[in-house]
XYZ file of C-alpha atoms in Angstrom:
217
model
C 0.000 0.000 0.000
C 1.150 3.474 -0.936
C 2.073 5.634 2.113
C 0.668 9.067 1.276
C 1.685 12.856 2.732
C -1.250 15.396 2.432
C -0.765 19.025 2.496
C -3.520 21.268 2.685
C -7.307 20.101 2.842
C -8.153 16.661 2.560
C -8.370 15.448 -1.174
C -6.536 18.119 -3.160
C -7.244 18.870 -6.774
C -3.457 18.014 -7.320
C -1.715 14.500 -6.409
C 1.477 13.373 -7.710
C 2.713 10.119 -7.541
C 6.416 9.924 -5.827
C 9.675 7.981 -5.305
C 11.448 10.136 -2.855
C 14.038 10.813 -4.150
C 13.884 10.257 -7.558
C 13.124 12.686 -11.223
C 9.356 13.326 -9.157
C 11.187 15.527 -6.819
C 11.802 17.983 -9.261
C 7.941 18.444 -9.394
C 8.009 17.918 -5.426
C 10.086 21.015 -5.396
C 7.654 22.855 -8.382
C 4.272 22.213 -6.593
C 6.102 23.893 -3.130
C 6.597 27.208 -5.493
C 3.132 26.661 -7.050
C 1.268 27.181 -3.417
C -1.473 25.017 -4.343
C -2.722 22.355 -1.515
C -1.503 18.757 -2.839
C -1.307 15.405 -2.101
C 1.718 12.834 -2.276
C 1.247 9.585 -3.272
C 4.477 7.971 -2.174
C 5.483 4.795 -4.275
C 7.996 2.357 -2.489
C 10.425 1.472 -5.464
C 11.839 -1.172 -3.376
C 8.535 -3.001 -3.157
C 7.758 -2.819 -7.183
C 4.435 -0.590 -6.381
C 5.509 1.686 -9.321
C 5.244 -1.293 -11.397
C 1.685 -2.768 -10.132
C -1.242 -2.708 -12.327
C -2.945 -0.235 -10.460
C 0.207 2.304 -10.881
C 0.374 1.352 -14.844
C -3.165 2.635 -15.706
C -1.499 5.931 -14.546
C 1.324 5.751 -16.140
C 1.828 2.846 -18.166
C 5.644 3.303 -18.635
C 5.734 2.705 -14.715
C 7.733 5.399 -14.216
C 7.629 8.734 -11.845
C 6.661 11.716 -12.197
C 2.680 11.370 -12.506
C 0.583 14.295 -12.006
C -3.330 13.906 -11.459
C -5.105 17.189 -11.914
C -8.635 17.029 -11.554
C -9.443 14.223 -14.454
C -6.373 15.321 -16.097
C -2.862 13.301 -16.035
C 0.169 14.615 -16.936
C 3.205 12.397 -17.123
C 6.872 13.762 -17.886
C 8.640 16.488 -15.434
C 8.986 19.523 -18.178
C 5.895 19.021 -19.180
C 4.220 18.827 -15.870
C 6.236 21.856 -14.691
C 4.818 23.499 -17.980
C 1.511 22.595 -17.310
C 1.389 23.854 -13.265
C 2.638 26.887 -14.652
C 0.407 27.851 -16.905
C -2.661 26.019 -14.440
C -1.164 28.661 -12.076
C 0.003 31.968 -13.751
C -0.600 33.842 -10.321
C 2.826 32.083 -9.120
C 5.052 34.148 -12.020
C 6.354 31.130 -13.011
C 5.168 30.917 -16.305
C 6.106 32.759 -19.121
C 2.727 33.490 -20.996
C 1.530 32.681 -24.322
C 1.610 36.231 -26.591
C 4.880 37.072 -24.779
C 8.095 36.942 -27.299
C 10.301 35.416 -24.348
C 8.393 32.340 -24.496
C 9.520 30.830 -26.902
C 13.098 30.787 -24.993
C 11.493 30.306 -21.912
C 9.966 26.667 -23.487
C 13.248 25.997 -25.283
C 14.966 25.676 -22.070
C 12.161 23.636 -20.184
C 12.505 20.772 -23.000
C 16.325 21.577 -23.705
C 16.800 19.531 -20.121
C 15.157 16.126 -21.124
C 16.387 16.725 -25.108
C 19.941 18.028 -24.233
C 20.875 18.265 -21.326
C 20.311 15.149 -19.306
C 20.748 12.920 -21.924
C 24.592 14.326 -22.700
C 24.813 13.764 -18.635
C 23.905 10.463 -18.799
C 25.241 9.155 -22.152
C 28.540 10.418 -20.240
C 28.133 8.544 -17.184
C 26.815 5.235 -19.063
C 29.462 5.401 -21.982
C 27.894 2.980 -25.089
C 30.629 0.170 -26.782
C 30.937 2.742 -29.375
C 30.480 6.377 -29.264
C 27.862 7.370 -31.246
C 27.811 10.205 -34.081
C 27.551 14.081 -33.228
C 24.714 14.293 -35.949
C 22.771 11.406 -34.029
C 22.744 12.953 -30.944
C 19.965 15.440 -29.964
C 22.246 17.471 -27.974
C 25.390 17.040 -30.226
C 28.238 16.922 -27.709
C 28.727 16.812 -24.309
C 31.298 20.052 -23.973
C 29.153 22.312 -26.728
C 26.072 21.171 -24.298
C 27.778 22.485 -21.072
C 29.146 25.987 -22.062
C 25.735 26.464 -23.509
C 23.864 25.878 -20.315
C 27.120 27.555 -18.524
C 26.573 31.373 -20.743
C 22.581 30.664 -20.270
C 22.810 30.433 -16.325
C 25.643 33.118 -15.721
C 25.113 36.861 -16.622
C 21.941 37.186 -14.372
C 20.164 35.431 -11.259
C 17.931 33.161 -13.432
C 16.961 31.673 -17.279
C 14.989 34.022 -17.590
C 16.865 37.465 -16.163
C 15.116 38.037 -12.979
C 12.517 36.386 -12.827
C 12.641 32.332 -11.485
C 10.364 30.365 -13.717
C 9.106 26.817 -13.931
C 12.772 26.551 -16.554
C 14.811 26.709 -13.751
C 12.782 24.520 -11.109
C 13.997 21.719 -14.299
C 17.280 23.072 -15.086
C 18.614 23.583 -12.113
C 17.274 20.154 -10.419
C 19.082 18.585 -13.491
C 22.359 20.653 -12.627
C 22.308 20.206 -8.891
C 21.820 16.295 -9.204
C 24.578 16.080 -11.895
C 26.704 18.088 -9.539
C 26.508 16.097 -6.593
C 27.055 13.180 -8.061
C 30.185 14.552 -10.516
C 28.908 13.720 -13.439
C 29.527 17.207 -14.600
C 33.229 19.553 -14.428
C 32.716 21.682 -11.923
C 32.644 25.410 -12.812
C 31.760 28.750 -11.131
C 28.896 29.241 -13.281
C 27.042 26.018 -12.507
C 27.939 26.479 -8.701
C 26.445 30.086 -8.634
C 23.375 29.136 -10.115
C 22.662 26.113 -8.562
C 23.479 27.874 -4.968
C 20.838 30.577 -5.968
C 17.817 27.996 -6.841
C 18.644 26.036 -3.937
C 18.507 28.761 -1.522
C 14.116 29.360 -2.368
C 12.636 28.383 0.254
C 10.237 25.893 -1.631
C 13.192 23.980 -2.228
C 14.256 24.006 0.379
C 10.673 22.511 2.125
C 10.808 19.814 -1.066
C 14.353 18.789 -0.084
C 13.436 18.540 3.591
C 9.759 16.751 3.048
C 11.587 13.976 0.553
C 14.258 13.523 3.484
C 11.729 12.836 5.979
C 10.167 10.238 2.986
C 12.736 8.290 2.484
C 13.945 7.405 6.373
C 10.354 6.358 6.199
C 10.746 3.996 3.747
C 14.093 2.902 5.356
């Protein structure tokens, strides 16, 4: 059975459906900024229940993040980020639709799972042969990183001053590649990543998915 963490009134409009910690805590740490009452439904990985039948008419690739919304589900972190955002423009977090600086603003939500985290991980998890620059989405690994490097440095956030759902997914990708050194280290990831990590909703996301996991042992 599930364990579950409720904040707010009983039976929130918003659940998602959590390994703690795992990719769902970047949307952990997005529903804190968001301000909206929500629900966690915690899966134990451990115990398989994010591969039960009941999980995989959520999500059928049995995988986390899962977002319920009403009727709606959204599956996928950028896009679920996206989708609070715009559900909730009164949180600035959104760039909106009719603005020119959204179309950068949704290049650099879906650069993460296009570019970015898969030149991470194709690093860390090297194939038998290295594949070619023209078949990768992000090209190569060092023309990925300065990229992200001149995007973060130069002012506080993707988007100049104001903190948007783009960062809640960079950054999250940035601060777990940094911890684990799968990334060089350089000032400009280290600035940026000190700056997102001081909000105090991630702060609360980092704390609650603590607490989570010495529950689950």
């Amino acid at each position: 059975r599930a364990a579950q963490m409720r904040k707010g009134p009983l039976m929130a409009a918003l659940t998602l459906y959590h390994i703690a910690p795992s990719r769902s805590s970047v949307v952990h740490w997005m529903l804190e900024e968001v301000g909206e009452p929500y629900d966690l439904h915690v899966l134990n990985m451990r115990a398989g229940e994010n591969r039960q039948p009941e999980y995989l008419a959520i999500n059928p690739m049995g995988k986390v993040p899962a977002l319920r919304h009403g009727d709606a589900i959204v599956t996928e972190v950028a896009a679920i980020c996206c989708y609070l955002a715009d559900a909730f423009p009164q949180a600035r977090l959104n760039i909106p639709i009719g603005d020119p600086r959204r179309g950068p603003y949704l290049k650099w939500l879906f650069f993460n799972p296009g570019a970015l985290e898969p030149a991470i991980l194709d690093r860390a998890f090297k194939r038998a042969e290295e594949a070619p620059r023209q078949a990768l989405p992000y090209g190569d690994f060092d023309t990925t990183m300065d990229v992200v490097a001149r995007a973060v440095s130069g002012s506080p956030f993707l988007m100049g001053d104001q903190f948007t759902a783009a960062d809640v997914v960079i950054g999250s990708s940035l601060r777990w590649a940094t911890l684990f050194n799968l990334i060089p280290p350089r000032a400009e990831f280290s600035d940026y990543i000190a700056r997102v990590s001081d909000r105090p909703a991630a702060k609360r996301a980092v704390a609650k998915d603590e607490e989570l996991k010495a529950q689950q042992g």
